[in-house]
Amino acid sequence: MADTLPPFSGDTTTCPKCSHTEARTCHRAAGEPGSGDPTFGRSPKGERLERQCWRCDYAWDEALNPPVEEQEPDSAESPYFANLPDQP
């Protein structure tokens, strides 16, 4: 079952039920039940981030946040080395 999840809403998110602006984030592996799911059997849900409101405890799922690709710090093309003087 491939659900289309809303994108990760960032560190500061708004609860869709009570509009509170603080929520916790928990990674859920594919098949892992969420905090509000029955505990028997595997969940049909895929890998996702589970958000839960700190005020009303409403939980909702969001897509994983794609990682930011970074260059190796010792790479000659890295901006870190752009302004360093040439070594003898």
XYZ file of N, CA, C and O in Angstrom:
352
model
N 0.852 -1.189 0.000
C 0.000 0.000 0.000
C 0.886 1.237 0.000
O 1.642 1.485 0.919
N 0.813 1.998 -1.040
C 1.666 3.174 -1.173
C 0.837 4.436 -0.994
O 0.187 4.897 -1.917
N 0.811 4.944 0.207
C 0.093 6.184 0.474
C 0.954 7.367 0.083
O 2.164 7.329 0.209
N 0.311 8.422 -0.392
C 1.018 9.657 -0.653
C 0.932 10.494 0.612
O -0.151 10.871 1.043
N 2.093 10.736 1.204
C 2.139 11.483 2.459
C 2.418 12.949 2.192
O 3.137 13.287 1.247
N 1.914 13.828 3.034
C 2.287 15.234 2.899
C 3.772 15.396 3.189
O 4.349 14.595 3.934
N 4.420 16.394 2.622
C 5.851 16.583 2.858
C 6.139 16.938 4.317
O 5.258 17.424 5.035
N 7.364 16.680 4.746
C 7.796 17.036 6.093
C 7.588 18.532 6.289
O 8.020 19.341 5.476
N 6.917 18.906 7.373
C 6.547 20.304 7.583
C 7.592 21.103 8.353
O 7.365 22.267 8.651
N 8.713 20.498 8.685
C 9.789 21.234 9.332
C 9.743 21.134 10.838
O 8.878 20.480 11.428
N 10.699 21.784 11.471
C 10.815 21.726 12.923
C 9.655 22.412 13.623
O 9.229 22.002 14.697
N 9.155 23.474 13.043
C 7.989 24.139 13.618
C 6.810 23.835 12.714
O 6.797 24.198 11.542
N 5.831 23.140 13.246
C 4.663 22.742 12.469
C 3.410 23.115 13.244
O 3.467 23.392 14.435
N 2.292 23.144 12.567
C 1.026 23.482 13.201
C 0.123 22.256 13.198
O -0.075 21.632 12.157
N -0.422 21.923 14.351
C -1.333 20.787 14.471
C -2.577 21.056 13.624
O -3.195 22.114 13.741
N -2.972 20.098 12.776
C -4.162 20.305 11.954
C -5.472 20.274 12.743
O -6.513 20.678 12.228
N -5.439 19.843 13.996
C -6.662 19.777 14.805
C -6.828 20.987 15.722
O -7.896 21.572 15.786
N -5.772 21.354 16.477
C -5.936 22.420 17.478
C -5.068 23.653 17.207
O -5.100 24.600 17.966
N -4.273 23.625 16.131
C -3.420 24.747 15.704
C -2.266 25.057 16.653
O -1.647 26.110 16.546
N -1.966 24.158 17.580
C -0.803 24.345 18.443
C 0.450 24.253 17.572
O 0.484 23.538 16.580
N 1.489 24.974 17.944
C 2.680 25.055 17.082
C 3.853 24.215 17.573
O 4.982 24.455 17.168
N 3.603 23.221 18.422
C 4.686 22.334 18.854
C 4.234 20.887 18.714
O 3.162 20.515 19.175
N 5.079 20.074 18.077
C 4.778 18.655 17.899
C 6.075 17.869 17.959
O 7.129 18.365 17.582
N 5.990 16.661 18.436
C 7.158 15.784 18.455
C 7.212 15.024 17.136
O 6.209 14.916 16.421
N 8.377 14.496 16.813
C 8.570 13.733 15.590
C 9.177 12.389 15.943
O 10.117 12.323 16.733
N 8.646 11.319 15.365
C 9.144 9.980 15.614
C 9.223 9.237 14.280
O 8.260 9.246 13.514
N 10.358 8.608 14.009
C 10.504 7.819 12.785
C 9.775 6.501 12.948
O 9.860 5.854 13.994
N 9.031 6.102 11.940
C 8.357 4.806 11.925
C 8.831 4.034 10.703
O 8.768 4.530 9.575
N 9.340 2.833 10.926
C 9.793 1.968 9.837
C 8.579 1.417 9.090
O 7.461 1.402 9.617
N 8.798 0.950 7.868
C 7.716 0.342 7.092
C 7.145 -0.829 7.875
O 7.881 -1.666 8.395
N 5.830 -0.874 8.000
C 5.168 -1.943 8.718
C 5.033 -1.721 10.213
O 4.305 -2.447 10.888
N 5.723 -0.740 10.748
C 5.656 -0.468 12.186
C 4.374 0.291 12.503
O 4.082 1.309 11.882
N 3.606 -0.189 13.488
C 2.389 0.538 13.846
C 2.711 1.896 14.440
O 3.754 2.082 15.069
N 1.830 2.850 14.259
C 1.984 4.166 14.861
C 1.490 4.154 16.293
O 0.968 3.146 16.788
N 1.615 5.283 16.955
C 1.232 5.351 18.362
C -0.270 5.155 18.567
O -0.691 4.705 19.619
N -1.086 5.464 17.582
C -2.527 5.296 17.720
C -3.068 4.051 17.042
O -4.264 3.782 17.065
N -2.191 3.257 16.426
C -2.624 2.050 15.717
C -2.779 0.876 16.682
O -2.119 0.826 17.714
N -3.620 -0.103 16.334
C -3.690 -1.321 17.152
C -2.318 -1.999 17.161
O -1.570 -1.925 16.199
N -1.985 -2.652 18.219
C -0.644 -3.238 18.360
C -0.522 -4.621 17.754
O 0.555 -5.176 17.726
N -1.589 -5.214 17.283
C -1.488 -6.552 16.698
C -1.202 -6.456 15.202
O -1.761 -5.614 14.509
N -0.318 -7.298 14.703
C -0.012 -7.356 13.280
C 0.823 -6.192 12.785
O 1.104 -5.243 13.495
N 1.229 -6.319 11.525
C 2.015 -5.265 10.888
C 1.091 -4.206 10.307
O -0.005 -4.486 9.875
N 1.584 -2.990 10.275
C 0.839 -1.890 9.681
C 1.061 -1.903 8.167
O 2.163 -2.212 7.708
N 0.060 -1.550 7.379
C 0.266 -1.467 5.929
C 1.012 -0.198 5.518
O 1.344 -0.021 4.344
N 1.300 0.670 6.474
C 1.961 1.936 6.165
C 3.443 1.723 5.888
O 4.090 0.869 6.477
N 3.984 2.542 5.013
C 5.407 2.507 4.699
C 6.219 3.342 5.681
O 5.700 3.851 6.686
N 7.503 3.506 5.386
C 8.383 4.315 6.228
C 7.893 5.764 6.216
O 7.530 6.299 5.174
N 7.897 6.376 7.398
C 7.334 7.718 7.509
C 7.794 8.387 8.793
O 8.406 7.763 9.649
N 7.479 9.668 8.920
C 7.679 10.408 10.153
C 6.314 10.603 10.787
O 5.381 11.073 10.138
N 6.191 10.213 12.044
C 4.942 10.413 12.758
C 5.075 11.670 13.597
O 6.025 11.818 14.356
N 4.142 12.592 13.425
C 4.125 13.825 14.216
C 3.010 13.700 15.242
O 1.964 13.133 14.945
N 3.222 14.237 16.440
C 2.184 14.200 17.468
C 2.177 15.524 18.209
O 3.201 15.985 18.703
N 1.011 16.127 18.283
C 0.839 17.425 18.926
C 1.097 17.316 20.421
O 0.645 16.384 21.080
N 1.840 18.287 20.958
C 2.131 18.303 22.393
C 0.893 18.670 23.213
O 0.789 18.313 24.377
N -0.055 19.385 22.620
C -1.228 19.823 23.385
C -2.365 18.795 23.344
O -2.848 18.362 24.375
N -2.808 18.402 22.153
C -4.002 17.557 22.059
C -3.700 16.091 21.751
O -4.618 15.277 21.694
N -2.433 15.744 21.531
C -1.991 14.373 21.240
C -2.443 13.835 19.890
O -2.284 12.656 19.605
N -3.024 14.670 19.034
C -3.381 14.212 17.692
C -2.104 13.811 16.953
O -1.079 14.497 17.033
N -2.147 12.680 16.245
C -0.981 12.201 15.505
C -1.288 12.159 14.013
O -2.407 11.821 13.609
N -0.289 12.500 13.200
C -0.430 12.441 11.752
C 0.917 12.048 11.159
O 1.960 12.171 11.779
N 0.880 11.527 9.949
C 2.088 11.069 9.273
C 2.520 12.061 8.211
O 1.692 12.709 7.566
N 3.843 12.155 8.039
C 4.432 12.983 6.992
C 5.527 12.193 6.303
O 6.051 11.222 6.851
N 5.863 12.612 5.098
C 6.930 11.958 4.341
C 8.283 12.240 4.996
O 8.439 13.189 5.758
N 9.255 11.396 4.689
C 10.605 11.602 5.194
C 11.180 12.887 4.616
O 10.854 13.275 3.494
N 12.015 13.526 5.380
C 12.689 14.734 4.915
C 13.928 14.295 4.141
O 14.812 13.664 4.713
N 14.016 14.588 2.838
C 15.197 14.139 2.092
C 16.468 14.786 2.638
O 16.459 15.961 3.003
N 17.547 14.005 2.736
C 18.792 14.560 3.258
C 19.389 15.601 2.313
O 19.188 15.541 1.099
N 20.113 16.546 2.878
C 20.811 17.553 2.095
C 22.140 16.940 1.673
O 22.891 16.445 2.504
N 22.396 16.952 0.375
C 23.653 16.378 -0.104
C 24.787 17.349 0.176
O 24.712 18.525 -0.147
N 25.825 16.827 0.805
C 26.986 17.644 1.134
C 28.218 17.031 0.513
O 28.326 15.818 0.388
N 29.156 17.878 0.138
C 30.426 17.389 -0.376
C 31.312 16.989 0.786
O 31.137 17.446 1.908
N 32.261 16.146 0.509
C 33.233 15.765 1.522
C 34.003 17.011 1.949
O 34.384 17.838 1.120
N 34.272 17.195 3.251
C 34.966 18.396 3.717
C 36.394 18.523 3.196
O 36.925 19.606 3.114
N 37.012 17.417 2.804
C 38.376 17.509 2.301
C 38.427 17.594 0.778
O 39.491 17.527 0.183
N 37.317 17.787 0.147
C 37.260 17.901 -1.299
C 37.816 19.258 -1.730
O 37.549 20.285 -1.125
N 38.592 19.271 -2.795
C 39.191 20.514 -3.297
C 38.115 21.488 -3.779
O 38.336 22.690 -3.785
N 36.945 20.981 -4.162
C 35.866 21.842 -4.637
C 35.039 22.416 -3.489
O 34.163 23.230 -3.702
N 35.301 21.996 -2.289
C 34.515 22.445 -1.143
C 34.701 23.938 -0.915
O 35.807 24.457 -1.012
N 33.622 24.673 -0.585
C 33.744 26.103 -0.302
C 34.664 26.387 0.887
O 35.233 27.461 0.991
N 34.854 25.413 1.753
C 35.741 25.581 2.903
C 37.159 25.913 2.450
O 37.852 26.697 3.075
N 37.603 25.339 1.347
C 38.975 25.515 0.873
C 39.100 26.668 -0.136
O 40.185 26.967 -0.602
N 38.025 27.330 -0.484
C 38.048 28.346 -1.549
C 38.962 29.511 -1.241
O 39.637 30.025 -2.140
N 39.045 29.981 -0.006
C 39.832 31.169 0.310
C 41.133 30.891 1.041
O 41.777 31.806 1.528
N 41.521 29.638 1.125
C 42.791 29.293 1.781
C 43.951 29.521 0.819
O 43.836 29.275 -0.366
N 45.094 29.979 1.332
C 46.255 30.144 0.453
C 46.779 28.796 -0.011
O 46.582 27.777 0.641
N 47.421 28.804 -1.171
C 48.017 27.573 -1.697
C 49.121 27.107 -0.767
O 49.891 27.911 -0.214
N 49.232 25.811 -0.614
C 50.270 25.226 0.227
C 51.537 25.025 -0.615
O 51.467 24.688 -1.780
N 52.704 25.248 -0.010
C 53.961 25.083 -0.772
C 54.248 23.639 -1.091
O 53.834 22.727 -0.529
